[in-house]
Every structure is written in C-alpha cells, then in structure tokens.
C-alpha cells in the first residue's frame, strides 16, 4: 500500500468514525439556542469523572479543563496557558493523556476521565503522587498535577509499546530509561525546574534506576 | 528580638529537626491537586463573576476612542471597567507603569479594560467586541540604539551607580594579558506556571484579595495606594503561589482590575491574566549590553577589572545591576564599574531571580574564561589565584570582611567531584562518539540580605504548635522550614506543627524575594518561639532560662511537664519580630558557589545538549537539604534556559515582545535537563541570623549560563557572546567535520 492510498483510507476512516460518533454521542442542544443569535449555545453532556457519572449543561465553548475546574470544582487540573503549550491541564481520558484545555467538554460524551483528584488524595496517595513527594518532584506545585497525570500515562504508553522519538527503532519495545521518560514528559513544563527530581520519582515507580 | 550580635549556641543548634531533608509538609496537598491557588477559591467566593483583561495593541501612544457598546450588549456581560469610568486610580510605588492605561498608553498590552461577565466564555467573547482606536506615537524600543543616550541612574540598589578604585585605565593599558569583550543578554520572562490571578470581594469599604503574590505587606500597601483607601481596609491572602521568580513581587493588573471590577459589578470577580497577555503586560528581566575588561600579569594575577552595563526601562524605571558580582568576586587593585540606563518604551523591566547577578555572571564569568585562555591557565586555578577574603571594591580602610567566603573550597570540591582534571584545555578536541564534548566552570556570588520578619506562634491544649506569618511559599519550601524551626524550638515532632502563611491578617514577614526569605522568615519564627517558650515556662512555673524543650515536654532541673499542660487553661501565644542590627554593615553577607557543566555538541548541526551539571554551594546553614537542593537545581535549569534558549524577541518597529506565550518563549523542558548534582559545603554563619542560615534560590542561577557558554567553547572552540547561544550562532564557527 503506498503512502497516498494509506492517507486516503485513513481520511475516510476518520470521516466514518466521526459520523458514527456524532450519531451516537451528539450532545443535545438545548432551547437556549433559540434565545437569540448572540446567546450562548448550551448543550448537555454526560461523562464519568473519577468513576462518578456527571451530567452537565454547558456553554459549548467550555473546554474540558474549565468544565472540570469551574463547573465540577475539580481545581486540581491547572490552567497554565489555556493553549496546549504547558501541560499543566493534563488529564487522562479513556486511558490517554490529553491537554484538557485543548478540547471542548461537549466532545467527551460518554468519556471516562481521570483527574489528579481521582488518582489519590492526602492519606491515600497514588504511588506516583507519593514518589513525587519523596523525591521532591515539584516546588510551587502548579504544574504538578499535570506532571503526575502525564507520568502515570507515560508508563502505560511504554508498557503498551507506543514508540517515541527517544527510541532508535520504532518497532522495538520501548524501555523505561531516563531518555525515554524525558522525551515523553517534555510536554509538561516545570518552570521551577524540578525535572531531575521528577525523573527520579517516575523511575522509582517504574521500578527502574534513573 | 534585636539581632545585633553574632549568634551563640541556641536551640536551633540541636539540629534534631532543622537541617534534615524532610519532605515538604504541604506536599500531599500539592500532588493531589488539593492545594488551593488564587483563582480556585470556590470556598470563599462560590459564584464569582469572571473578568477578561484587554491589553493595548500599540507600543506607545493614546487611545482616541473606545467603543464598548457591542461588548456591553453581549450576553452575560455585567460591566466593563476602563480608566475612563473606573474613578481615581493611582500608581503603585513599586510600579513603573500604571496598571490600567488610557488615554495614554505606556507599553504594549498595558491593560486598558476589563470585561466582567457571568461566565469565563462570555467575558472572553465580549472582550473581542471592544473596538479601540489608537493614535500611535514613536517610541524607542532598541537598546543598542538607545545605549549612547543612556544616563547614570540615581542609584544602584541603594548605593552610587558607579564605582572606582586605583587607576583602572593605567593598569589595564599596562597589563601583559588582556580581555576586552562585549556581551549581550536578551530580555527574559519569568514565565511562572501559574498566571497572575486574583479573586476580589468587597464587604462595604473593605476589600479582600485572594491573589498570587510574593510580598503580602508590600501588596497590601500598594493596593491601598492605587485605590486610594486605608491600608487597614485591605486584606491579601496568598497561601499558595504557582511560581513567582520576582514576577509576583508587585501588585499587577489582575489584582487592581479584579478589585475595580468587583466594585463595579457589586459581587466578587476573578481574573487570571491570559497567558498571551502576561509577557507584555507584566514585568521582565531587562536586556543588557555589557563590556568587561580584564588585565592580568603573566602569572595570572588580575591587576585591572572593569565592568560596564547598559539596560533600558520605561521613564522612571530601574537599571539591571549586572555589575554587582564584579565588585565582590575577585581581588584587583585597579577597578571600575559603571551602570547606564536608557529610556525604552517596552513593557516594564524589573526584578527577576537574582536581578543583576544573573546577567552579570553571564558576562564576567565568560570573560574570566577568556582571560584563562589568554594566560594559558586553568580557569579554576585562575579564579582561586584571585580570591579575596575582603570586599575588593570597598574604598577606604579598614577593608570589610566577608562573614564567610568559601569560594575556593567550592571550586576545589567541584573540580574534584566533576572530574575537571579530565578536561582537555584545547577546545574542540574531546569526542564521545560523534559528539564534541566540553566542560565549563563558573564562580557564583549572590548577596545574603536579611529583612525584618515577624511571626505569631500559638500553643493549644492539645500540644499543637501553630505558626502564623504573612510569609509566602513560592515553591521555596517555606512551609517546611518554618515548621522545622518551630518544631526544633518547641521540642515537638514536625507532625505537631501547623503553618499558616500568606495572609495579611498575620504578622508582617520579610516575604519572598532577593534570596532573603528563608533566613529572615525562620528567624522571625525563632523570635516568636522564644517568646512562647518564655510564656510556657512562666505558666508552668519553671525558670525560663533553664527550661529545656524536648520530646513534647518541658523540663527544668528535676521538674518536668508535658508541653500541652502549659495551655490547659487556654492558648498561649508568642509573637515577635526579628530585627537585624548592623552586622551586615560590619560583615559582607554573601553566598558563594561554583558551577560545572559538561555539554555535547553535534558536529553537524551544532545542537547543544547539556550532559552533566554540578553546583557546589556555600550558603550558611542549610535548613532543609532536600528543599534547598531543589531550589538550586531549579535555578540551574533556568540558567540553562538563559544560556541556550530564552529570549524575548523585540519587534523594534511596533514595540513589543513578539514571542509572548509558552510555545514561542522557550524554556527548558524535561528533554533539555540531565541529572543534576548539588553539594552544600558545611557552613554556619552566626552573623546572619540566629538560624545561622542564608539563602540559595538565587545563588543557584548565578554563573550557570556562563558555565554552559564556557563548556560550549571548550567543546567546539566557538565563543558566542550574544545570548542565547543558539545553533545558528555556532554553525559558522564549527570545526570541520572529519
């Protein structure tokens, strides 16, 4: 199969999937739309957050990040840039880490969302959270929830064999090395500069040596 | 408590809790997302309105007209505040430009309005509908052009702007070996992860701001001044701060506009500055042009040292203090420094981590490397050869001694630990596979100022010790070192201490800035604990001078009682401030360090990779080695940023920083930073404070960029004097690839 043909298939695939998704999961636009051209368009959406089903009626412009922070009061996910540049808003949706500021809440009908609050709480920390405390993988703490959500997903990605730029051979199973972790974590900025400690924390959770 | 004599033995010296690498006590809150930052205080403002700030889109000029009509009619809009309708708004004493512009515009993205609406989305959408007509006026945005018209500032950090000793010109002219190099450093952004953010709420004429600010009492006074109200009617609350680096020393537009918006809306308003607005709206570290001249004898004794620095700021602004360390680091009989300030119409220049020294080391410590090369001398040895134990720049007798100065030990220890002996002094010779490899070194100097700092410590009937001070924790570990201090003083485990910070209702602390926070704020807690110990001893009927506080008990002679007994009839309170006498005039209080860096450079692309980093620091008693180490590695990381990538690009025609977001203002990411090592030399300094401590957060950045630059030179033989050292500046000079 040549490259152009592959692209054609995948483009069609996207269209088909997109259509199916909208047929099944299109949020129902409420009456508010009729209130006037300028009135915010509200839509209902339901998804699971940290194991609990949540139903919301939201301005369709609301990002997943703002829905979590402003509507559900889950302020552990941070807004650092609101433009997908810093990673502070990283959450895990359907098993994959995403920048929650770069996606609209209404796009996640039926989604399973894990935020930092869902990983663990003081007194019952997730091993990654505990390792960040032990290795002092933060200072101000503002990028930390995003770093931790990212780190948890990174280890799953490595386990699943998802390749990265750090690997010489994309078909080989990636290993938990410092270079792999640094490459995969590079979407999460820590301006306090605790990177060296963060890699040690993740390495410990992965059971390796940094 | 007055601190005007060197400390003798005190309870801190027990080091049962202080000096231990304790995990951060607020760590579990931060790693679980439970620590509440300014914008997140749903508990205090359950249904706030949202503000969206509009920034001016010219570099200099006037607003001719503003059409607010369509925005006012937009759904959800409650009010729009501009300079025209805000009522009297003053300028803070710490601000160079006013925080709300109009009709005059002083700089690009100066705030000109805030749109307040029911939701964030509505405020943002309505802000897009505001139409503004400007009349642009010419401005000066180019430091290299403005340089020749630059003037001597009134002062440089409290002293005269220029210094001179001996005969610099004569000694430099006569020197056997010379360096005369000019370096440039660009404008830098703090780029802290949490945007400037505030929730404002009025109760009658009283204003409460939940904000993100390093200096609570300064901020309280500034809000009072700006809004024309009594300071006593203003309350600032800032328990968690998502990074500052000097960018949150001062009140900024988010706080003022939230207060004005809340007053106009009649309900609480919250604002976070939009990330793309932050860089031009708030402050930055100014660009510098620096000329360093060094003259030495053939055996490496520096005879002449001269450092001139130019920077720019808005009218009434301040210079960068790039010459500071040159007055302190090396002996030489003939010396001069000069600082010149140009007027630029760019956004306000102001303090960023180690203001002055951060940029100054980037020039001086490369010049020293150049001198070492000219002499054919090892750069570590050259620095050691020119050490001094007295302030070399102080004219007149007797010379002022450093209270502690272990620069030589830092350099020697670092050289040993880093494997400096393996460095090939001939540039471009060392290889690791295809990589060109080089090592660089730089010395580090940063002052160790102290500031008056107060605290209140309460003991309750359950034996809990509760510390209250308006001190802030900006990631620096304040919560933890204050808890360690109180635990040590009161003889209780860390778990029996609670620390409440960042509230202007608490006693006024030193705040976080200038590397003074750790030593000053813990000394304030020390003073308050001494008062509480006195009260406890009196309550229990013990001789206060003989009472020993340990293991949750108080004992004196054969008498002993649980600490909690002292509070059985009600809480006991100790409140005091530490006030520093003239010890810092008798001794120069300073911290020293040495940075070692190894880089690899791709011989084909000139890509630079930092491979190893080591910092050796001598900075007084280290109150918590884990937190202190983190401060230093963070500063080393920021130093890599300013060496290799950080640069606010000036549009010299339009007058603004072009790369005003986190994608285009590049800061180091995980992939840029290797494992980092930090060594703290044993040091206690009884002249600084009863804690015998100093600070490390700013020392850590001083010299890092120069060490990187020197390592690059050692690896590839290319000397770049215009930071950041990007590959385009290296490529032309790269050695031929075999």
Coordinates of N, CA, C and O in Angstrom, one line a residue, chain B residues 262-421:
Chain B
X262 N -15.0 44.1 40.7 CA -15.9 43.7 41.8 C -16.7 44.8 42.3 O -17.8 44.7 42.7
X263 N -16.0 46.0 42.4 CA -16.7 47.2 42.9 C -17.9 47.6 41.9 O -19.0 47.8 42.3
X264 N -17.5 47.5 40.7 CA -18.5 47.9 39.6 C -19.6 46.9 39.5 O -20.8 47.2 39.3
X265 N -19.3 45.6 39.7 CA -20.2 44.6 39.5 C -21.1 44.3 40.7 O -22.1 43.7 40.7
X266 N -20.6 44.8 41.8 CA -21.3 44.5 43.1 C -21.2 43.1 43.5 O -22.1 42.6 44.3
X267 N -20.2 42.4 43.1 CA -20.0 41.0 43.5 C -18.6 40.6 43.3 O -17.9 41.2 42.6
X268 N -18.2 39.5 43.9 CA -16.8 39.0 43.7 C -16.5 38.8 42.2 O -17.3 38.3 41.4
X269 N -15.3 39.2 41.8 CA -14.8 39.0 40.4 C -13.5 38.3 40.5 O -12.6 38.6 41.3
X270 N -13.3 37.3 39.6 CA -12.0 36.7 39.5 C -11.4 36.9 38.1 O -12.1 36.8 37.1
X271 N -10.1 37.0 38.1 CA -9.3 37.3 36.9 C -8.0 36.5 37.0 O -7.3 36.5 38.0
X272 N -7.7 35.8 35.9 CA -6.4 35.3 35.7 C -5.9 36.0 34.4 O -6.6 35.9 33.4
X273 N -4.7 36.5 34.4 CA -4.2 37.1 33.2 C -4.0 36.0 32.1 O -3.5 34.9 32.4
X274 N -4.5 36.3 30.9 CA -4.4 35.3 29.8 C -2.9 35.1 29.6 O -2.2 36.1 29.5
X275 N -2.5 33.9 29.3 CA -1.0 33.7 29.1 C -0.5 34.5 28.0 O 0.6 35.1 28.2
X276 N -1.1 34.7 26.9 CA -0.5 35.5 25.8 C -0.4 37.0 26.2 O 0.3 37.7 25.5
X277 N -1.1 37.4 27.2 CA -1.1 38.8 27.7 C 0.1 39.0 28.6 O 0.6 40.1 28.8
X278 N 0.4 37.9 29.4 CA 1.3 38.1 30.5 C 2.6 38.8 30.2 O 3.1 39.6 31.0
X279 N 3.3 38.3 29.1 CA 4.7 38.7 28.9 C 4.8 40.2 28.7 O 5.7 40.9 29.2
X280 N 3.9 40.8 27.9 CA 4.0 42.2 27.6 C 3.2 43.0 28.7 O 3.5 44.2 28.9
X281 N 2.3 42.4 29.4 CA 1.5 43.2 30.4 C 2.3 43.3 31.7 O 2.2 44.3 32.4
X282 N 3.1 42.3 32.1 CA 3.7 42.3 33.4 C 5.2 42.7 33.2 O 5.6 43.3 32.2
X283 N 6.0 42.3 34.1 CA 7.4 42.7 34.1 C 8.3 41.7 33.5 O 7.9 40.5 33.3
X284 N 9.5 42.1 33.2 CA 10.5 41.1 32.7 C 11.9 41.5 33.1 O 12.1 42.7 33.6
X285 N 12.9 40.6 33.0 CA 14.3 41.0 33.2 C 14.8 41.7 32.0 O 14.6 41.2 30.9
X286 N 15.4 42.9 32.2 CA 15.8 43.6 31.0 C 17.0 43.1 30.3 O 17.9 42.5 30.9
X287 N 17.0 43.3 29.0 CA 18.2 43.0 28.2 C 19.4 43.9 28.7 O 19.2 45.0 29.2
X288 N 20.6 43.3 28.5 CA 21.8 44.1 28.9 C 22.8 44.1 27.7 O 22.8 43.1 26.9
X289 N 23.6 45.1 27.7 CA 24.9 45.1 26.9 C 25.9 45.3 27.9 O 25.9 46.3 28.8
X290 N 26.9 44.4 27.9 CA 28.0 44.5 29.0 C 29.3 44.5 28.4 O 29.6 43.6 27.5
X291 N 30.2 45.4 28.8 CA 31.6 45.3 28.4 C 32.4 45.0 29.6 O 32.3 45.7 30.6
X292 N 33.2 44.0 29.5 CA 34.1 43.6 30.6 C 35.5 43.7 30.1 O 35.9 43.2 29.0
X293 N 36.3 44.4 30.9 CA 37.8 44.5 30.6 C 38.6 43.9 31.8 O 38.3 44.3 32.9
X294 N 39.5 43.0 31.5 CA 40.3 42.4 32.5 C 41.8 42.5 32.1 O 42.1 42.3 30.9
X295 N 42.6 42.9 33.0 CA 44.1 42.9 32.7 C 44.8 42.1 33.8 O 44.4 42.1 35.0
X296 N 45.8 41.3 33.4 CA 46.5 40.4 34.3 C 47.9 40.4 34.0 O 48.4 40.7 32.9
X297 N 48.7 40.0 35.1 CA 50.1 39.7 34.9 C 50.2 38.3 34.2 O 49.2 37.6 34.2
X298 N 51.4 38.0 33.7 CA 51.5 36.7 33.0 C 51.3 35.5 33.9 O 50.9 34.4 33.5
X299 N 51.5 35.7 35.2 CA 51.3 34.6 36.1 C 49.8 34.6 36.7 O 49.5 33.9 37.6
X300 N 49.0 35.4 36.1 CA 47.5 35.2 36.4 C 47.0 36.1 37.5 O 45.9 35.8 38.0
X301 N 47.7 37.1 37.9 CA 47.2 38.0 38.9 C 46.4 39.1 38.2 O 47.0 39.8 37.4
X302 N 45.2 39.2 38.5 CA 44.4 40.3 37.9 C 44.7 41.6 38.5 O 44.7 41.8 39.7
X303 N 45.1 42.5 37.6 CA 45.5 43.9 38.1 C 44.5 44.9 37.8 O 44.4 46.0 38.4
X304 N 43.6 44.6 36.8 CA 42.6 45.6 36.4 C 41.3 44.9 36.1 O 41.3 43.9 35.4
X305 N 40.2 45.4 36.6 CA 38.9 44.7 36.3 C 37.9 45.8 36.2 O 37.7 46.7 37.0
X306 N 37.3 45.8 35.0 CA 36.3 46.8 34.7 C 35.0 46.2 34.1 O 35.1 45.3 33.3
X307 N 33.9 46.7 34.5 CA 32.6 46.2 34.0 C 31.6 47.3 33.8 O 31.3 48.1 34.8
X308 N 31.2 47.4 32.6 CA 30.2 48.5 32.3 C 28.9 47.8 31.8 O 29.0 46.8 31.0
X309 N 27.7 48.3 32.2 CA 26.5 47.6 31.8 C 25.5 48.7 31.4 O 25.3 49.7 32.0
X310 N 24.8 48.3 30.3 CA 23.7 49.2 29.8 C 22.4 48.4 29.8 O 22.4 47.2 29.4
X311 N 21.3 49.0 30.3 CA 20.0 48.3 30.2 C 19.0 49.4 30.0 O 19.3 50.6 30.1
X312 N 17.8 49.1 29.7 CA 16.7 50.1 29.5 C 15.5 49.8 30.2 O 15.2 48.7 30.7
X313 N 14.7 50.9 30.4 CA 13.4 50.7 31.1 C 12.5 51.9 30.7 O 13.0 52.9 30.2
X314 N 11.3 51.9 31.1 CA 10.4 53.0 30.9 C 10.9 54.2 31.7 O 11.7 54.0 32.6
X315 N 10.4 55.4 31.4 CA 10.8 56.6 32.2 C 10.5 56.3 33.6 O 9.5 55.8 34.0
X316 N 11.5 56.7 34.5 CA 11.4 56.4 35.9 C 11.7 55.0 36.4 O 11.5 54.7 37.6
X317 N 12.2 54.2 35.5 CA 12.5 52.8 35.8 C 13.8 52.6 36.4 O 14.5 53.6 36.7
X318 N 14.2 51.3 36.5 CA 15.4 51.0 37.2 C 16.4 50.2 36.3 O 16.0 49.5 35.3
X319 N 17.7 50.3 36.5 CA 18.7 49.6 35.7 C 18.8 48.1 36.2 O 18.4 47.8 37.4
X320 N 19.3 47.3 35.4 CA 19.8 46.0 35.8 C 21.1 46.1 36.5 O 22.0 46.9 36.1
X321 N 21.3 45.4 37.6 CA 22.5 45.6 38.4 C 23.6 44.6 38.0 O 24.2 43.9 38.8
X322 N 23.9 44.5 36.7 CA 24.8 43.4 36.2 C 26.2 43.5 36.7 O 27.0 42.6 36.7
X323 N 26.6 44.7 37.3 CA 28.0 44.8 37.8 C 28.2 44.3 39.2 O 29.3 44.3 39.7
X324 N 27.1 44.0 39.9 CA 27.2 43.6 41.3 C 28.3 42.7 41.7 O 29.2 43.0 42.5
X325 N 28.3 41.5 41.0 CA 29.3 40.5 41.4 C 30.7 40.9 41.1 O 31.7 40.4 41.7
X326 N 30.9 41.8 40.1 CA 32.2 42.2 39.7 C 32.9 43.1 40.9 O 34.1 43.2 41.0
X327 N 32.0 43.6 41.7 CA 32.5 44.4 42.9 C 33.0 43.5 44.0 O 33.5 43.9 45.0
X328 N 32.6 42.2 43.9 CA 32.8 41.3 45.0 C 33.7 40.1 44.8 O 34.2 39.5 45.7
X329 N 33.8 39.6 43.5 CA 34.3 38.3 43.3 C 35.9 38.2 43.4 O 36.4 37.3 44.0
X330 N 36.6 39.1 42.7 CA 38.0 38.9 42.5 C 38.8 40.1 43.0 O 38.4 41.3 42.9
X331 N 39.9 39.8 43.6 CA 40.9 40.8 44.0 C 41.5 41.5 42.8 O 41.7 40.8 41.8
X332 N 41.7 42.8 42.9 CA 42.4 43.5 41.8 C 42.5 44.9 42.4 O 41.6 45.5 42.9
X333 N 43.7 45.5 42.3 CA 43.9 46.8 42.9 C 43.3 48.0 42.1 O 43.0 49.0 42.6
X334 N 43.0 47.7 40.8 CA 42.5 48.8 40.0 C 41.2 48.3 39.4 O 41.2 47.3 38.7
X335 N 40.1 49.1 39.6 CA 38.8 48.6 39.2 C 37.8 49.7 39.0 O 38.0 50.8 39.5
X336 N 36.9 49.4 38.2 CA 35.8 50.3 37.9 C 34.5 49.5 37.5 O 34.6 48.4 36.9
X337 N 33.4 50.0 37.9 CA 32.1 49.6 37.3 C 31.3 50.8 37.0 O 31.4 51.8 37.6
X338 N 30.5 50.7 35.9 CA 29.6 51.8 35.5 C 28.3 51.2 35.1 O 28.3 50.1 34.4
X339 N 27.2 51.8 35.4 CA 25.9 51.3 35.0 C 25.1 52.5 34.4 O 25.1 53.6 34.9
X340 N 24.6 52.2 33.2 CA 23.9 53.2 32.5 C 22.5 52.7 32.1 O 22.3 51.5 31.8
X341 N 21.5 53.6 32.2 CA 20.1 53.3 32.0 C 19.5 54.1 30.8 O 19.6 55.3 30.9
X342 N 19.0 53.4 29.8 CA 18.4 54.0 28.7 C 16.9 54.1 28.9 O 16.4 53.2 29.6
X343 N 16.3 55.0 28.3 CA 14.8 55.0 28.3 C 14.3 54.2 27.1 O 14.6 54.5 26.0
X344 N 13.5 53.2 27.4 CA 12.9 52.4 26.4 C 11.4 52.4 26.6 O 10.9 52.5 27.8
X345 N 10.6 52.2 25.6 CA 9.2 52.2 25.7 C 8.6 50.8 25.7 O 7.4 50.6 25.4
X346 N 9.5 49.8 25.9 CA 9.0 48.4 26.1 C 8.3 48.3 27.4 O 8.3 49.2 28.2
X347 N 7.6 47.1 27.6 CA 7.0 46.9 28.9 C 8.0 47.0 30.1 O 9.2 47.0 29.8
X348 N 7.5 47.1 31.3 CA 8.3 47.5 32.4 C 9.3 46.4 32.7 O 9.0 45.2 32.9
X349 N 10.6 46.9 32.9 CA 11.7 46.0 33.3 C 11.7 46.0 34.8 O 11.4 47.0 35.5
X350 N 11.9 44.8 35.4 CA 12.0 44.8 36.8 C 12.7 43.5 37.3 O 13.3 42.8 36.5
X351 N 12.6 43.2 38.6 CA 13.4 42.1 39.1 C 13.0 40.7 38.6 O 11.8 40.5 38.5
X352 N 14.0 39.9 38.3 CA 13.7 38.5 38.1 C 14.9 37.8 38.7 O 16.0 38.3 38.8
X353 N 14.6 36.7 39.3 CA 15.6 35.8 40.0 C 17.0 36.3 39.9 O 17.6 36.3 38.8
X354 N 17.6 36.6 41.0 CA 19.0 37.2 41.1 C 19.2 38.4 40.1 O 20.0 38.4 39.3
X355 N 18.3 39.4 40.3 CA 18.4 40.5 39.4 C 19.8 41.2 39.5 O 20.3 41.4 40.6
X356 N 20.4 41.3 38.3 CA 21.8 41.9 38.3 C 22.8 40.7 38.2 O 23.4 40.5 37.1
X357 N 22.9 40.0 39.2 CA 23.9 38.9 39.2 C 23.6 37.8 38.1 O 24.6 37.3 37.5
X358 N 22.4 37.6 37.9 CA 22.1 36.5 36.8 C 22.7 37.0 35.5 O 23.3 36.2 34.8
X359 N 22.5 38.2 35.1 CA 23.0 38.7 33.8 C 24.5 39.0 33.9 O 25.3 38.7 33.0
X360 N 24.9 39.5 35.1 CA 26.3 39.9 35.2 C 27.3 38.8 35.1 O 28.3 38.9 34.5
X361 N 26.9 37.6 35.8 CA 27.8 36.5 35.7 C 27.9 36.0 34.2 O 28.9 35.4 33.9
X362 N 26.8 36.2 33.5 CA 26.8 35.7 32.1 C 27.9 36.4 31.3 O 28.5 35.8 30.3
X363 N 28.3 37.6 31.7 CA 29.4 38.3 31.0 C 30.7 38.1 31.8 O 31.7 37.5 31.2
X364 N 30.8 38.4 33.1 CA 32.0 38.4 33.8 C 32.7 37.0 33.8 O 33.9 36.8 33.6
X365 N 31.9 35.9 34.0 CA 32.4 34.6 34.1 C 32.8 34.0 32.8 O 33.6 33.0 32.8
X366 N 32.4 34.6 31.7 CA 32.9 34.2 30.4 C 34.2 34.9 30.1 O 35.2 34.4 29.6
X367 N 34.2 36.2 30.6 CA 35.5 37.0 30.4 C 36.6 36.3 31.2 O 37.8 36.3 30.7
X368 N 36.3 35.8 32.4 CA 37.4 35.1 33.1 C 37.9 33.9 32.4 O 39.1 33.6 32.3
X369 N 36.9 33.2 31.7 CA 37.3 32.0 30.9 C 38.2 32.5 29.7 O 39.2 31.8 29.4
X370 N 37.9 33.6 29.2 CA 38.7 34.2 28.1 C 40.1 34.6 28.6 O 41.1 34.4 27.9
X371 N 40.1 35.1 29.8 CA 41.4 35.5 30.3 C 42.3 34.3 30.6 O 43.5 34.2 30.3
X372 N 41.6 33.2 31.1 CA 42.3 32.0 31.4 C 43.0 31.4 30.1 O 44.1 31.0 30.1
X373 N 42.2 31.5 29.1 CA 42.7 31.0 27.8 C 43.9 31.9 27.3 O 44.9 31.3 26.9
X374 N 43.7 33.2 27.5 CA 44.8 34.1 27.1 C 46.1 33.8 27.9 O 47.2 34.0 27.4
X375 N 45.9 33.4 29.2 CA 47.1 33.2 30.0 C 47.6 31.8 29.9 O 48.7 31.5 30.4
X376 N 46.8 30.9 29.2 CA 47.2 29.5 29.2 C 47.1 28.9 30.6 O 47.9 28.1 31.0
X377 N 46.1 29.3 31.3 CA 46.0 28.9 32.7 C 44.6 28.2 32.9 O 43.7 28.5 32.2
X378 N 44.6 27.3 33.8 CA 43.3 26.6 34.1 C 42.3 27.6 34.7 O 42.7 28.3 35.6
X379 N 41.1 27.6 34.2 CA 40.1 28.6 34.7 C 39.8 28.4 36.1 O 39.4 29.4 36.8
X380 N 39.8 27.2 36.7 CA 39.6 27.0 38.1 C 40.7 27.7 38.9 O 40.5 28.4 39.8
X381 N 42.0 27.4 38.5 CA 43.1 27.9 39.2 C 43.2 29.5 39.1 O 43.6 30.1 40.0
X382 N 42.8 30.0 37.9 CA 42.8 31.5 37.8 C 41.9 32.1 38.8 O 42.2 33.1 39.4
X383 N 40.7 31.5 39.0 CA 39.7 32.0 40.0 C 40.3 31.9 41.4 O 40.1 32.9 42.2
X384 N 40.9 30.8 41.7 CA 41.5 30.6 43.0 C 42.6 31.6 43.3 O 42.7 32.2 44.3
X385 N 43.4 31.8 42.2 CA 44.6 32.7 42.3 C 44.1 34.1 42.7 O 44.9 34.9 43.3
X386 N 42.9 34.5 42.3 CA 42.5 35.9 42.5 C 41.4 36.0 43.6 O 40.6 37.0 43.6
X387 N 41.3 35.0 44.5 CA 40.4 35.1 45.6 C 40.7 36.2 46.5 O 41.9 36.7 46.6
X388 N 39.7 36.6 47.3 CA 39.9 37.7 48.3 C 39.0 37.4 49.5 O 37.9 36.8 49.3
X389 N 39.4 37.7 50.7 CA 38.6 37.5 51.8 C 37.9 38.8 52.3 O 37.2 38.8 53.3
X390 N 38.3 39.9 51.6 CA 37.6 41.1 52.0 C 37.0 41.7 50.7 O 37.3 41.3 49.6
X391 N 36.0 42.6 50.9 CA 35.3 43.1 49.7 C 36.3 43.9 48.9 O 36.9 44.9 49.4
X392 N 36.6 43.5 47.7 CA 37.7 44.2 47.0 C 37.4 45.6 46.5 O 38.3 46.3 46.2
X393 N 36.1 45.9 46.4 CA 35.7 47.2 45.8 C 35.6 48.3 46.9 O 35.3 49.4 46.5
X394 N 35.6 47.9 48.1 CA 35.4 48.9 49.2 C 36.6 49.9 49.3 O 37.6 49.5 49.7
X395 N 36.3 51.1 48.9 CA 37.4 52.1 49.0 C 37.6 52.4 50.5 O 36.6 52.4 51.2
X396 N 38.8 52.8 50.9 CA 39.0 53.2 52.3 C 39.3 52.0 53.2 O 39.0 50.9 52.9
X397 N 39.8 52.3 54.4 CA 40.2 51.3 55.3 C 39.3 51.4 56.5 O 38.7 52.4 56.8
X398 N 39.1 50.3 57.3 CA 39.7 49.0 57.0 C 38.8 48.3 56.1 O 37.6 48.6 56.0
X399 N 39.4 47.3 55.4 CA 38.6 46.5 54.4 C 37.4 45.8 55.1 O 37.6 45.4 56.3
X400 N 36.3 45.6 54.4 CA 35.2 45.0 55.0 C 35.3 43.5 54.7 O 35.4 43.1 53.6
X401 N 35.3 42.6 55.8 CA 35.5 41.2 55.6 C 34.1 40.5 55.2 O 33.1 41.0 55.5
X402 N 34.2 39.5 54.4 CA 33.1 38.6 54.2 C 32.9 37.8 55.5 O 33.9 37.3 56.1
X403 N 31.7 37.7 55.9 CA 31.5 36.9 57.2 C 31.9 35.4 56.9 O 32.5 34.8 57.8
X404 N 31.6 34.9 55.7 CA 32.1 33.6 55.3 C 32.3 33.7 53.8 O 31.5 34.3 53.1
X405 N 33.4 33.1 53.4 CA 33.6 33.1 52.0 C 34.4 31.8 51.6 O 35.6 31.7 51.8
X406 N 33.7 30.8 51.1 CA 34.3 29.5 50.7 C 34.3 29.3 49.2 O 34.1 28.2 48.7
X407 N 34.6 30.4 48.5 CA 34.6 30.2 47.0 C 35.7 29.2 46.6 O 35.4 28.4 45.7
X408 N 36.8 29.3 47.2 CA 37.9 28.5 46.8 C 37.6 27.0 47.1 O 37.8 26.1 46.2
X409 N 36.9 26.7 48.2 CA 36.5 25.4 48.6 C 35.5 24.9 47.6 O 35.5 23.7 47.2
X410 N 34.5 25.8 47.2 CA 33.5 25.4 46.2 C 34.2 25.0 44.9 O 33.9 23.9 44.3
X411 N 35.1 25.7 44.4 CA 35.8 25.4 43.2 C 36.6 24.1 43.3 O 36.5 23.3 42.4
X412 N 37.4 24.0 44.4 CA 38.2 22.8 44.5 C 37.3 21.5 44.6 O 37.6 20.5 44.0
X413 N 36.3 21.6 45.5 CA 35.4 20.5 45.7 C 34.8 20.1 44.4 O 34.7 18.9 44.0
X414 N 34.3 21.1 43.7 CA 33.6 20.9 42.4 C 34.5 20.2 41.4 O 34.1 19.3 40.7
X415 N 35.7 20.8 41.3 CA 36.7 20.3 40.3 C 36.9 18.8 40.5 O 37.0 18.0 39.6
X416 N 37.1 18.5 41.8 CA 37.4 17.1 42.2 C 36.2 16.2 41.9 O 36.4 15.1 41.2
X417 N 35.0 16.6 42.3 CA 33.8 15.8 42.1 C 33.4 15.6 40.6 O 32.8 14.6 40.2
X418 N 33.7 16.7 39.9 CA 33.2 16.7 38.5 C 34.2 16.0 37.5 O 33.8 15.7 36.4
X419 N 35.4 15.7 38.0 CA 36.4 15.1 37.1 C 37.0 16.2 36.2 O 37.2 15.9 35.0
X420 N 37.2 17.4 36.7 CA 37.7 18.5 35.9 C 39.0 18.2 35.3 O 39.4 18.7 34.3
X421 N 39.8 17.4 36.0 CA 41.2 17.1 35.5 C 41.1 16.4 34.2 O 42.1 16.4 33.4

